[in-house]
Coordinates of C-alpha atoms in Angstrom, one line a residue:
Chain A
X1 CA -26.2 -27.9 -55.7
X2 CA -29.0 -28.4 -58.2
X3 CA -32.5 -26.8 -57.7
X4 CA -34.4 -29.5 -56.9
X5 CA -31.6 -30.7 -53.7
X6 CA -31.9 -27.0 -52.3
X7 CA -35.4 -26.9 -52.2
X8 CA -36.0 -30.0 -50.8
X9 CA -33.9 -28.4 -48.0
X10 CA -35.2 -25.1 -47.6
X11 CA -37.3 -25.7 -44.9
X12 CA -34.9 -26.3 -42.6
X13 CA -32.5 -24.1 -43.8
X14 CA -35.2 -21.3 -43.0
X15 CA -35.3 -23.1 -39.4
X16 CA -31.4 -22.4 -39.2
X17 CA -31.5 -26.4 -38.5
X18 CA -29.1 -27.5 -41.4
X19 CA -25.2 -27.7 -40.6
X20 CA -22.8 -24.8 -41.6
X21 CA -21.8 -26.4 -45.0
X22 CA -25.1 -27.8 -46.1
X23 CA -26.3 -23.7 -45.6
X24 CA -23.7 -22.2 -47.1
X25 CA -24.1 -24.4 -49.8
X26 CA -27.5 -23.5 -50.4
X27 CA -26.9 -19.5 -49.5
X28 CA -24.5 -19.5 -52.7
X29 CA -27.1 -21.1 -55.0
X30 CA -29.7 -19.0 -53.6
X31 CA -27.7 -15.8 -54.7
X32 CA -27.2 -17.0 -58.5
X33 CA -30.6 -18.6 -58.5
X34 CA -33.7 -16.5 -58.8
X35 CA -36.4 -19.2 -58.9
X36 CA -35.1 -20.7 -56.1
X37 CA -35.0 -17.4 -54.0
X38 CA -38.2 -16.9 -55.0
X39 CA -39.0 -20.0 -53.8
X40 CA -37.6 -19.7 -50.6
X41 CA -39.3 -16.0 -50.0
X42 CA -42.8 -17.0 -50.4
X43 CA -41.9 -20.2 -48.4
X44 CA -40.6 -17.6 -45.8
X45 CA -43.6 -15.5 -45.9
X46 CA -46.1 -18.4 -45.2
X47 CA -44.6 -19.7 -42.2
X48 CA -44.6 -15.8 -41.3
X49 CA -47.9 -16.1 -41.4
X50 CA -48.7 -18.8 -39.7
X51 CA -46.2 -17.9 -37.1
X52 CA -48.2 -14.2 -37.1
X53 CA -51.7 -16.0 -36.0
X54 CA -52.7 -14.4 -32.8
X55 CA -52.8 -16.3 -29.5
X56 CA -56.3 -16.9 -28.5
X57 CA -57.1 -16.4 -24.9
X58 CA -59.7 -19.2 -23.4
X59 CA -62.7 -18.4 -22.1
X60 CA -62.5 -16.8 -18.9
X61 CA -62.7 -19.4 -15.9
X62 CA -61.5 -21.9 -18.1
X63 CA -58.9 -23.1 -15.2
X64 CA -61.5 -23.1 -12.2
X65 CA -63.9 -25.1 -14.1
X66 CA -61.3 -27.4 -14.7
X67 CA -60.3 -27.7 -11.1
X68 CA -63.8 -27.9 -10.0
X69 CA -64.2 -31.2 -11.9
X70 CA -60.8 -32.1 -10.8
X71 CA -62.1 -31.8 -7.2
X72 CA -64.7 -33.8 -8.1
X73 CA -63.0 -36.5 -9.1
X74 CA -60.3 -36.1 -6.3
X75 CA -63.3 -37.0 -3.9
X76 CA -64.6 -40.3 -5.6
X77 CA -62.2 -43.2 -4.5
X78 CA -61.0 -45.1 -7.3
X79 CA -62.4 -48.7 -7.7
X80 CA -59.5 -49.8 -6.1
X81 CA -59.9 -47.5 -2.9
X82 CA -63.5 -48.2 -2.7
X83 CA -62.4 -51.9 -2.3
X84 CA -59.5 -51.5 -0.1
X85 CA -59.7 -48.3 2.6
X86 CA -59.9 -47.3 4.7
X87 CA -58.0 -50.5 5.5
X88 CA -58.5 -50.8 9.3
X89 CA -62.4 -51.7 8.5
X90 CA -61.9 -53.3 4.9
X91 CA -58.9 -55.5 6.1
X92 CA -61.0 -57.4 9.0
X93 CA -63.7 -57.6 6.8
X94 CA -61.9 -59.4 3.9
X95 CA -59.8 -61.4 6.1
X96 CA -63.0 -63.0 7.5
X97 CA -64.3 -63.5 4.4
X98 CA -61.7 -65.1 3.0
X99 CA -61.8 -67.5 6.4
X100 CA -64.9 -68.2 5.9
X101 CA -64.4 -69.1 2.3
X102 CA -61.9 -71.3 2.8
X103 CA -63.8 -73.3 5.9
X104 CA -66.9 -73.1 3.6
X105 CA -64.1 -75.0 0.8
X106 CA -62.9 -77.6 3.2
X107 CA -66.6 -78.5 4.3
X108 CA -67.7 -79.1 0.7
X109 CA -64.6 -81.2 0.0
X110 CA -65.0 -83.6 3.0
X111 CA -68.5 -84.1 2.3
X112 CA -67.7 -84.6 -1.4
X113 CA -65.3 -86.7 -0.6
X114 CA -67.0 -89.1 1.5
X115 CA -69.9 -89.7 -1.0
X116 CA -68.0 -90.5 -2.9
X117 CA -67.4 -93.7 -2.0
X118 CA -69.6 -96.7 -3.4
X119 CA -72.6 -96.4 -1.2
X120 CA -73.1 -99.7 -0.1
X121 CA -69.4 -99.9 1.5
X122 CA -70.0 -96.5 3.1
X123 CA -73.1 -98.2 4.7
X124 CA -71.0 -101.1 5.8
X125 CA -68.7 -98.8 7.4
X126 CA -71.4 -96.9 9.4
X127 CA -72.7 -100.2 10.8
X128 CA -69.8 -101.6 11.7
X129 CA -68.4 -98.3 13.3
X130 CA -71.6 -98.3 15.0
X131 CA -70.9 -101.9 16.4
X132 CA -67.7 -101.4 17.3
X133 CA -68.8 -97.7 19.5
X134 CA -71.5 -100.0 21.2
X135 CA -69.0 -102.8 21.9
X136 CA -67.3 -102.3 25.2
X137 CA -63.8 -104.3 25.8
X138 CA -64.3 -106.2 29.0
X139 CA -62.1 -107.8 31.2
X140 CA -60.1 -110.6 30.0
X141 CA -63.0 -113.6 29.8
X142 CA -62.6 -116.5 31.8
X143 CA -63.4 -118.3 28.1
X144 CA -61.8 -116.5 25.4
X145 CA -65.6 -117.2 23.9
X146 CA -67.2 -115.3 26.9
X147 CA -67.4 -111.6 26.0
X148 CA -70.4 -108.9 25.4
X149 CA -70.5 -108.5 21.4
X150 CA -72.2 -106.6 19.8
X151 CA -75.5 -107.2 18.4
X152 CA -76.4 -109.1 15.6
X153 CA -77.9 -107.1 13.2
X154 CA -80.0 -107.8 10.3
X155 CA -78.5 -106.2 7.4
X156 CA -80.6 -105.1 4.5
X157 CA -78.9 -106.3 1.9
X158 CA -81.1 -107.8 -0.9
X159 CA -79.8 -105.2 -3.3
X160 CA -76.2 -106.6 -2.6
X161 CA -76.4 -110.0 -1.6
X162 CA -73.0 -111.2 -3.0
X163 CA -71.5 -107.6 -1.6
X164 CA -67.9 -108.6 0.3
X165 CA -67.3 -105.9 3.1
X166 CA -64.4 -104.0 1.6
X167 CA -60.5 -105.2 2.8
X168 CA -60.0 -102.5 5.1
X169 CA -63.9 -102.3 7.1
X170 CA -63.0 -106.2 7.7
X171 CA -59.5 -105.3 8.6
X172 CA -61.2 -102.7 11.5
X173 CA -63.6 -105.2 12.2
X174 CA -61.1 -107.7 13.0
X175 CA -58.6 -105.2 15.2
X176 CA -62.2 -104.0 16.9
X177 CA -62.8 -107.5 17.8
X178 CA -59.7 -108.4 18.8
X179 CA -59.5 -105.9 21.4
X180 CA -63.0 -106.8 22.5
X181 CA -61.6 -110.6 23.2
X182 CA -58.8 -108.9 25.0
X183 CA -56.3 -110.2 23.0
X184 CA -53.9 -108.6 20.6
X185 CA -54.1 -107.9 17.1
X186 CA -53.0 -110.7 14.6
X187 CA -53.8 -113.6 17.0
X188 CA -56.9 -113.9 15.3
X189 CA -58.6 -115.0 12.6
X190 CA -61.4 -112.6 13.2
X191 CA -63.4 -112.2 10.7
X192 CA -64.7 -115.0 8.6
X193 CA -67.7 -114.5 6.0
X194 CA -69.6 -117.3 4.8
X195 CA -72.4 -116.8 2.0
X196 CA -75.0 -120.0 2.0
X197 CA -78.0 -120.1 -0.1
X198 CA -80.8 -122.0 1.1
X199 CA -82.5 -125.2 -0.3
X200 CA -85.8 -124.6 -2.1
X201 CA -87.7 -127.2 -1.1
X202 CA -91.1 -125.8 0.9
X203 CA -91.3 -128.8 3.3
X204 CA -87.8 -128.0 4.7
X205 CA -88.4 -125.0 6.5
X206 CA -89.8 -127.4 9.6
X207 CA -86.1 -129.5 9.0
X208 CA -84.7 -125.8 8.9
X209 CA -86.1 -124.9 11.9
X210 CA -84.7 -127.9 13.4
X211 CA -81.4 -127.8 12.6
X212 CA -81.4 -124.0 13.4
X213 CA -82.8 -125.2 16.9
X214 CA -79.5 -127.8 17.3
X215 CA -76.8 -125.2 16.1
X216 CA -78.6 -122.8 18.6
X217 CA -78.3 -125.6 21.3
X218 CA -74.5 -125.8 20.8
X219 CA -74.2 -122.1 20.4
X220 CA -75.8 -122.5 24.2
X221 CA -74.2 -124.8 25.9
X222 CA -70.8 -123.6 24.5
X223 CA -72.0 -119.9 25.6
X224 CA -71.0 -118.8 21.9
X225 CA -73.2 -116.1 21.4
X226 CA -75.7 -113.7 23.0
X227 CA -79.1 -114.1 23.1
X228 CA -79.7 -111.6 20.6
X229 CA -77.6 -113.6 18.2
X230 CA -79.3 -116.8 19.3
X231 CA -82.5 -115.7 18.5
X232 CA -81.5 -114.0 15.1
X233 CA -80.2 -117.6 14.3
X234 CA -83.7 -119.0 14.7
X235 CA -85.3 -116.0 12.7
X236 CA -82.8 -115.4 10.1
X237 CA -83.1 -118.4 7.3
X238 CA -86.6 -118.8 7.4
X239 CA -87.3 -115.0 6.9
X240 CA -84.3 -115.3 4.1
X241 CA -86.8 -118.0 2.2
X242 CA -90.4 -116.2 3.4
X243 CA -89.1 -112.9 2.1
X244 CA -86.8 -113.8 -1.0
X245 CA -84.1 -111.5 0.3
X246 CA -80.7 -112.1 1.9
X247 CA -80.5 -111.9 5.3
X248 CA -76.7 -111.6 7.6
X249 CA -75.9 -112.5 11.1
X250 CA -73.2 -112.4 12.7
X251 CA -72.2 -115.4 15.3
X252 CA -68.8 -115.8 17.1
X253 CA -67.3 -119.4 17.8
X254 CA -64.2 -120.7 18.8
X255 CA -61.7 -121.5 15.9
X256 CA -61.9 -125.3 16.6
X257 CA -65.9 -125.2 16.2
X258 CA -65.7 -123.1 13.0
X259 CA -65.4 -126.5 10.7
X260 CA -68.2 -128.4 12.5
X261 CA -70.6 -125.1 12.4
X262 CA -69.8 -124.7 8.4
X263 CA -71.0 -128.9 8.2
X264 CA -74.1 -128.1 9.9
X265 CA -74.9 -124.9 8.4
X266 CA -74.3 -127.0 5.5
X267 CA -77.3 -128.9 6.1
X268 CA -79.6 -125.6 5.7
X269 CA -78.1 -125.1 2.1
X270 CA -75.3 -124.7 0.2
X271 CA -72.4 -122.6 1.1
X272 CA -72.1 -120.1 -2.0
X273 CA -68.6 -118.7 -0.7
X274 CA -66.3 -118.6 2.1
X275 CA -63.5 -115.7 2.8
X276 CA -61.3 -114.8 5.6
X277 CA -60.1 -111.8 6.4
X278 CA -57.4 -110.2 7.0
X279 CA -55.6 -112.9 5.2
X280 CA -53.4 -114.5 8.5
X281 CA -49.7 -114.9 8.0
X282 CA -49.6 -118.2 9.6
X283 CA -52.4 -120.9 10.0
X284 CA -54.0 -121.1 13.0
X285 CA -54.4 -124.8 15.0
X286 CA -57.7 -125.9 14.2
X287 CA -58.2 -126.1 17.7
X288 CA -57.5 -123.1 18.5
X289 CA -59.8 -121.5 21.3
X290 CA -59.6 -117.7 19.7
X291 CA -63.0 -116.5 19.2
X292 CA -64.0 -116.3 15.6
X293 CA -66.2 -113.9 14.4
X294 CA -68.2 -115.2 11.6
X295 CA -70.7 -113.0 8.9
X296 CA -73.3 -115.1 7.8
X297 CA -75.3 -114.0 4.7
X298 CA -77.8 -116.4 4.0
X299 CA -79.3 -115.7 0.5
X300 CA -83.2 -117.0 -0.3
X301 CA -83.6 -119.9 -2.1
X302 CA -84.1 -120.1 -5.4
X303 CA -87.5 -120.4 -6.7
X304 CA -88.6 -123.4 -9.5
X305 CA -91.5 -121.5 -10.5
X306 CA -89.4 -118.2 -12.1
X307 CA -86.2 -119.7 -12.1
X308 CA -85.3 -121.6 -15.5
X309 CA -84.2 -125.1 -14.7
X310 CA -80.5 -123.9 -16.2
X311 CA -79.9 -121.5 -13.2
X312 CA -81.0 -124.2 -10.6
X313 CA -78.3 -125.3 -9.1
X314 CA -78.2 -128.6 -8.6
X315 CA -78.7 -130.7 -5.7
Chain B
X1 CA -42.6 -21.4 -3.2
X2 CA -44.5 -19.0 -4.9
X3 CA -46.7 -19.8 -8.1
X4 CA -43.8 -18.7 -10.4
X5 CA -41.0 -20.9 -8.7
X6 CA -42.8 -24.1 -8.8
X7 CA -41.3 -26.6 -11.2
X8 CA -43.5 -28.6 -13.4
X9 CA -41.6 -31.7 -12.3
X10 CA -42.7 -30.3 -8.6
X11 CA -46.2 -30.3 -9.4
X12 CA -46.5 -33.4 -10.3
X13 CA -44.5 -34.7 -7.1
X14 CA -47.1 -33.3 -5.0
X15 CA -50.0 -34.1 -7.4
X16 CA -48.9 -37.9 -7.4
X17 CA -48.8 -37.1 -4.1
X18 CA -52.8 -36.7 -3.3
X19 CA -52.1 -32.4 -3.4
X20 CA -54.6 -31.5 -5.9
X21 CA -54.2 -28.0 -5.5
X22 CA -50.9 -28.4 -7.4
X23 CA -52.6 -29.0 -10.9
X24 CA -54.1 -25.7 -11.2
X25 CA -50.4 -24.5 -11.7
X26 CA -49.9 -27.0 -14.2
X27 CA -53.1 -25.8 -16.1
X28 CA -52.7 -22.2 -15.6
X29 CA -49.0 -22.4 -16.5
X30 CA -50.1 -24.3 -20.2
X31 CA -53.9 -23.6 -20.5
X32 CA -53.0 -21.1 -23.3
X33 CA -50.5 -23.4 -25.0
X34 CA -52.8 -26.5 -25.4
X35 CA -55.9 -24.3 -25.8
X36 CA -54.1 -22.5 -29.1
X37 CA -53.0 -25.7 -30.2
X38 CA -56.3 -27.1 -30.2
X39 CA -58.1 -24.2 -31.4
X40 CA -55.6 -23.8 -34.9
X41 CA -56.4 -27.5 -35.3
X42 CA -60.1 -27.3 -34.9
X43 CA -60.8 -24.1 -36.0
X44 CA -64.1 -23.7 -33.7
X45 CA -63.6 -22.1 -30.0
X46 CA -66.4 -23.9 -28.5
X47 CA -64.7 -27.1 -29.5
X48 CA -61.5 -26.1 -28.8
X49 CA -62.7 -25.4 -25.1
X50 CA -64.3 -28.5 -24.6
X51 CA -61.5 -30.3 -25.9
X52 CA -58.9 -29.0 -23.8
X53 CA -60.9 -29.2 -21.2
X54 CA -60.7 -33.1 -21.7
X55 CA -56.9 -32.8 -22.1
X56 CA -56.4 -31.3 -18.8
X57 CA -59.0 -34.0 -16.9
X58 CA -57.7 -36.6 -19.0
X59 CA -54.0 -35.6 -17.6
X60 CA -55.5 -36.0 -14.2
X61 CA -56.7 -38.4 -14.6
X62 CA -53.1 -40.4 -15.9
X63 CA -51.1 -38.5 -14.0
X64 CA -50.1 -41.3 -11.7
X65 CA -48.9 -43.0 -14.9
X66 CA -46.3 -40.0 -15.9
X67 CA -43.0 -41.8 -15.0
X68 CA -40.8 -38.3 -15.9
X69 CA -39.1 -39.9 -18.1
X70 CA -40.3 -37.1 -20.9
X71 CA -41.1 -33.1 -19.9
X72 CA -44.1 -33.1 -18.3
X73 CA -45.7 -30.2 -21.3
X74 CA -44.2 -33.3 -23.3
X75 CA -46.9 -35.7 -22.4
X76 CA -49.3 -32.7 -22.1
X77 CA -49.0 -31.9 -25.7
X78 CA -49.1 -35.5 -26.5
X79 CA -52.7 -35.6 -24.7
X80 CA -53.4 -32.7 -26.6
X81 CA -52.3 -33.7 -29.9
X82 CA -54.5 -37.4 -29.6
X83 CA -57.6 -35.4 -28.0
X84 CA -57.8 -33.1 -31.3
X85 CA -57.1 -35.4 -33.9
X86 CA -59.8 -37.4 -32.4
X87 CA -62.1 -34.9 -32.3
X88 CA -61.4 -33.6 -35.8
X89 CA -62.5 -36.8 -36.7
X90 CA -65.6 -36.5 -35.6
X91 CA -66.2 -33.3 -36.6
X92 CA -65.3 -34.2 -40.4
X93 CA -67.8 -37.2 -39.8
X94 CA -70.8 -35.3 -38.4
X95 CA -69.7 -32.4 -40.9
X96 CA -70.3 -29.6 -38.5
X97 CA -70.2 -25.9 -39.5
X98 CA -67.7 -24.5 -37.8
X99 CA -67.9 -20.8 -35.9
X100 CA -66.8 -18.0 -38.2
X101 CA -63.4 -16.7 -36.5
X102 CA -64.3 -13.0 -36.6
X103 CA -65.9 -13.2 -33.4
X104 CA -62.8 -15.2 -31.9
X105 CA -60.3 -14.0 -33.0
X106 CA -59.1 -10.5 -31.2
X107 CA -57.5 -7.5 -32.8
X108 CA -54.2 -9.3 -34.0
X109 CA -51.1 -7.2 -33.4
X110 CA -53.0 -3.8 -32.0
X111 CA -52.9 -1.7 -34.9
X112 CA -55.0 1.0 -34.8
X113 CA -55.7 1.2 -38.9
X114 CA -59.2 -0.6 -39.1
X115 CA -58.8 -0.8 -42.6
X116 CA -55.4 -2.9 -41.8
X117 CA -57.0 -4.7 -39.3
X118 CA -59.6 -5.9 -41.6
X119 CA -57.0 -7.3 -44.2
X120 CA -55.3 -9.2 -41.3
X121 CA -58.6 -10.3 -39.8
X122 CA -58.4 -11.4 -43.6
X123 CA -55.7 -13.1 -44.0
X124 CA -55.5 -15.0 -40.7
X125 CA -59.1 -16.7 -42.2
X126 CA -57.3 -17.6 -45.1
X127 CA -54.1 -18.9 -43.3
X128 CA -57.0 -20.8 -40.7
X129 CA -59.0 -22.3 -43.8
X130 CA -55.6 -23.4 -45.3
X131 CA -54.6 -25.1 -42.2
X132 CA -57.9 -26.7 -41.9
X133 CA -57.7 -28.3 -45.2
X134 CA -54.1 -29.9 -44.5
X135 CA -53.7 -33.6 -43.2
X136 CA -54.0 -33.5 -39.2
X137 CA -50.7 -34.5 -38.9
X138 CA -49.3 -32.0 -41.3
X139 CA -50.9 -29.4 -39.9
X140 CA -50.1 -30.4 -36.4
X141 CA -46.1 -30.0 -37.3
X142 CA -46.7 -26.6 -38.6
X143 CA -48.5 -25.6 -35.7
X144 CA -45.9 -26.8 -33.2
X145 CA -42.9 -25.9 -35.6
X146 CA -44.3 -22.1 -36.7
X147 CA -46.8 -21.3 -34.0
X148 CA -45.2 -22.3 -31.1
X149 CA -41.8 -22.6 -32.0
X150 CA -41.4 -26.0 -31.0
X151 CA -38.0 -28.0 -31.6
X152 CA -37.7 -30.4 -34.1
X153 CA -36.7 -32.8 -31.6
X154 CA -39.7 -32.4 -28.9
X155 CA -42.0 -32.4 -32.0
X156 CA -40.6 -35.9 -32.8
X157 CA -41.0 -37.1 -29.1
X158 CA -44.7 -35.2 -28.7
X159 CA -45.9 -37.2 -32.3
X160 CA -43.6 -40.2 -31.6
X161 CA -42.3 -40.3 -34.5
X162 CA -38.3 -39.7 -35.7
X163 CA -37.3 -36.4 -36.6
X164 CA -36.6 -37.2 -40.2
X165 CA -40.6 -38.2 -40.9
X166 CA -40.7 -34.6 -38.3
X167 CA -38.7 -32.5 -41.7
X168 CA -40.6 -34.1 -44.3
X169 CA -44.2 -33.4 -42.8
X170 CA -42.8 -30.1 -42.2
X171 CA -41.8 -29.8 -45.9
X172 CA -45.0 -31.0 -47.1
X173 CA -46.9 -29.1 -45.1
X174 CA -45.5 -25.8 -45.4
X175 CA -45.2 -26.3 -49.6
X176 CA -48.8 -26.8 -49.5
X177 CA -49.7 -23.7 -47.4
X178 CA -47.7 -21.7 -49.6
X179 CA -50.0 -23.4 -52.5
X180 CA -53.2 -22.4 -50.6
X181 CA -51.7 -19.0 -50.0
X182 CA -50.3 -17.7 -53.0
X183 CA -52.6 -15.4 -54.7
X184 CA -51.9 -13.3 -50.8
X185 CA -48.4 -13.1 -51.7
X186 CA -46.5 -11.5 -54.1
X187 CA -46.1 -12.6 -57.7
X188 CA -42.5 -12.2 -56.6
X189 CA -42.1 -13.0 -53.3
X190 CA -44.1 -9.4 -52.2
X191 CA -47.6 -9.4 -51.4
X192 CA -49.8 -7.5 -54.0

């Protein structure tokens, strides 16, 4: 072996770590090589020394100051103990909580939910709900006309006079009414919505009034409506033109009258738009006897003074 | 089970277990160890009792962490090892002055000859100084290796590194003791 590859392993050849050739190997150099064996002694005597360093006692009490703080420690709960134990309190507690939480969650998301739809249909929905509670089905009517309805209210709707209830309110509307007639679901029409905009002219309110007093006549003698929604008939198109908003009824008729009713109401103005819901599967005989509910929304006229001559519409 | 008969494995069980009692026999049994390993690293007493003061609450502290896989004095010395280096660090920052040893160090191996004693005293300063002035992980392998006679293989699982990188430290840092310590020894191997 060359000098260089023995001292490189007399380290731990002086920690009796090498195998049995590699040491003999470098025991038989050692003898024929005295700067190697030099080498090795003074490498010898330094870990000697180092090996000769005196243990060094610690201070005294090291160990009880170390428990005492130990103890300390041992009596503060962890984070994790603080939040759990002692678990027959802690476990009620967060079970509730977390009950709490989640009704809390589910209130939110209901009333979330609900505003969320378009106001004015939500509106819709809480009048016509609140028709339908008030209406009470009564025994099969003699006439299939004859039957308590519900008011006729006068909807605000000036912000939305063109607004079409949505599908489903008139589908509810039409299964409320229905069972108020005392007959069943899909023989009816039910629901009919008729938009008519009044003529303009000031000296026809009198003529209004007039025909207003004839269609209430008929509505009379062919016990149609109640009086509420006789009377609403007579205030309803002349407050539409004295206030400049739209103004709804509601009327019921008989399916064979609904043709003759939309020719007279004709004569008040012009009928913007007509709709029918739900759609029926099969058309009805026009003379028909089923009660027809019918949403009138009669729209102010318009007014030559603001109104450019383009948007008038023409008589 | 007396004190004696207690495993260190033992201890732990019952430590893990909520018995807190059972780590004063873990720090009695290896207070000296880790404080001697700290202190030849350090060179300061005062440090070297705070710091393995730390090692032991720091081993508390984890103890629900130590799986067994390794010897429990293992993982102790490996607390230790991380504790001092990190704390020489901060000493060599702050440059501290560090207590002379003559005050700390006792009477080395009870010879009566003051005059012997006084060359030890001596030479242990020197052999201190030297040790200071290596790398902390060079002098860390001599300490374990020549002070406390740890195997090459427990040295490599306490530093975490393989046993070969263990033999070449140990090389390095024993050539350059020797270096540091020559004009102590003799010109030919005997002292002078």
């Amino acid at each position: 072996m060359k000098c260089d590859e023995v001292q490189a392993k007399l380290s731990e050849y002086l920690d009796k770590s090498l195998d049995a050739e590699s040491a003999h190997a470098i025991e038989s150099h050692l003898s024929s090589c005295p700067r190697c064996r030099a080498e090795a002694e003074s490498l010898t005597e330094s870990i000697r020394q180092v090996a000769g360093l005196p243990l060094v006692d610690p201070p005294a009490g090291f160990t009880q100051r170390v428990m005492v703080q130990v103890r300390e420690m041992a009596g503060e709960p962890s984070f994790w103990e603080r939040f759990f134990l002692p678990l027959r309190m802690k476990l009620p507690i967060h079970a509730a909580a977390l009950l709490l939480i989640g009704v809390f969650a589910v209130y939110f998301y209901q009333s979330e939910r609900l505003e969320k739809k378009e106001p004015a249909t939500f509106r819709q929905d809480l009048q016509l709900e609140d028709k339908n509670e008030r209406a009470k089905v009564a025994e099969p009517p003699a006439r299939p006309s004859v039957s308590r309805q519900p008011k006729a209210e006068v909807a605000d709707e000036s912000a939305s006079a063109d607004l079409k209830p949505a599908p489903e309110v008139r589908e509810r509307v039409a299964r409320s009414l229905a069972l108020e007639a005392g007959s069943a679901v899909g023989e009816l029409a039910a629901y009919y919505e008729l938009v008519i905009k009044l003529r303009a002219a000031s000296g026809e309110i009198q003529a209004m009034r007039d025909q207003l007093a004839s269609l209430r006549k008929q509505a009379e003698s062919e016990a149609l409506s109640t009086q509420a929604e006789r009377e609403s008939l007579d205030r309803m198109a002349p407050l539409a033109k004295k206030r400049a908003k739209p103004e709804t009824l509601w009327l019921t008729i008989p399916q064979s009258r609904y043709d003759q009713f939309k020719k007279e109401l004709s004569n008040l103005g012009t009928i913007e738009s007509e709709s029918q819901t739900p759609s029926t599967k099969k058309d009805l005989p026009s003379k028909s006897d089923a009660p027809l509910r019918v949403k009138i929304t009669i729209l102010p006229p318009v007014d030559p003074e603001t109104t450019p001559p383009a948007d008038r519409p023409a008589k | 089970m007396d004190f004696a008969e207690r495993s260190d494995a033992e201890c732990v069980r019952r430590l893990q277990a909520g018995e807190t009692d059972a780590f004063e026999i873990l720090v009695r049994r290896h207070e000296k160890t880790i404080f001697n390993l700290v202190y030849r690293l350090l060179g300061d007493y005062d440090e070297a009792t705070e710091t393995a003061q730390d090692v032991f609450l720091s081993a508390y502290r984890s103890i629900r962490q130590f799986r067994g896989e390794a010897h429990f004095s293992t993982w102790l010395y490996r607390i230790a090892v991380n504790h001092a280096k990190t704390r020489r660090r901060s000493l060599a920052n702050a440059q501290r002055r560090t207590v002379p040893l003559e005050a700390a160090d006792p009477v080395s191996d009870g010879r009566s000859n003051p005059a012997e004693n006084v060359v030890q005293r001596e030479i242990q300063q020197r052999v201190q100084q030297a040790l200071k002035s290596l790398e902390p992980d060079d002098a860390l392998v001599v300490l374990l290796r020549d002070l406390q006679d740890v195997p090459y293989e427990e040295i490599a699982r306490i530093l975490e590194v393989p046993i070969g990188t263990v033999k070449s430290r140990l090389y390095r840092a024993r050539q350059a003791l020797k270096s540091r310590l020559a004009s102590y020894f003799y010109s030919d191997g005997k002292r002078t």
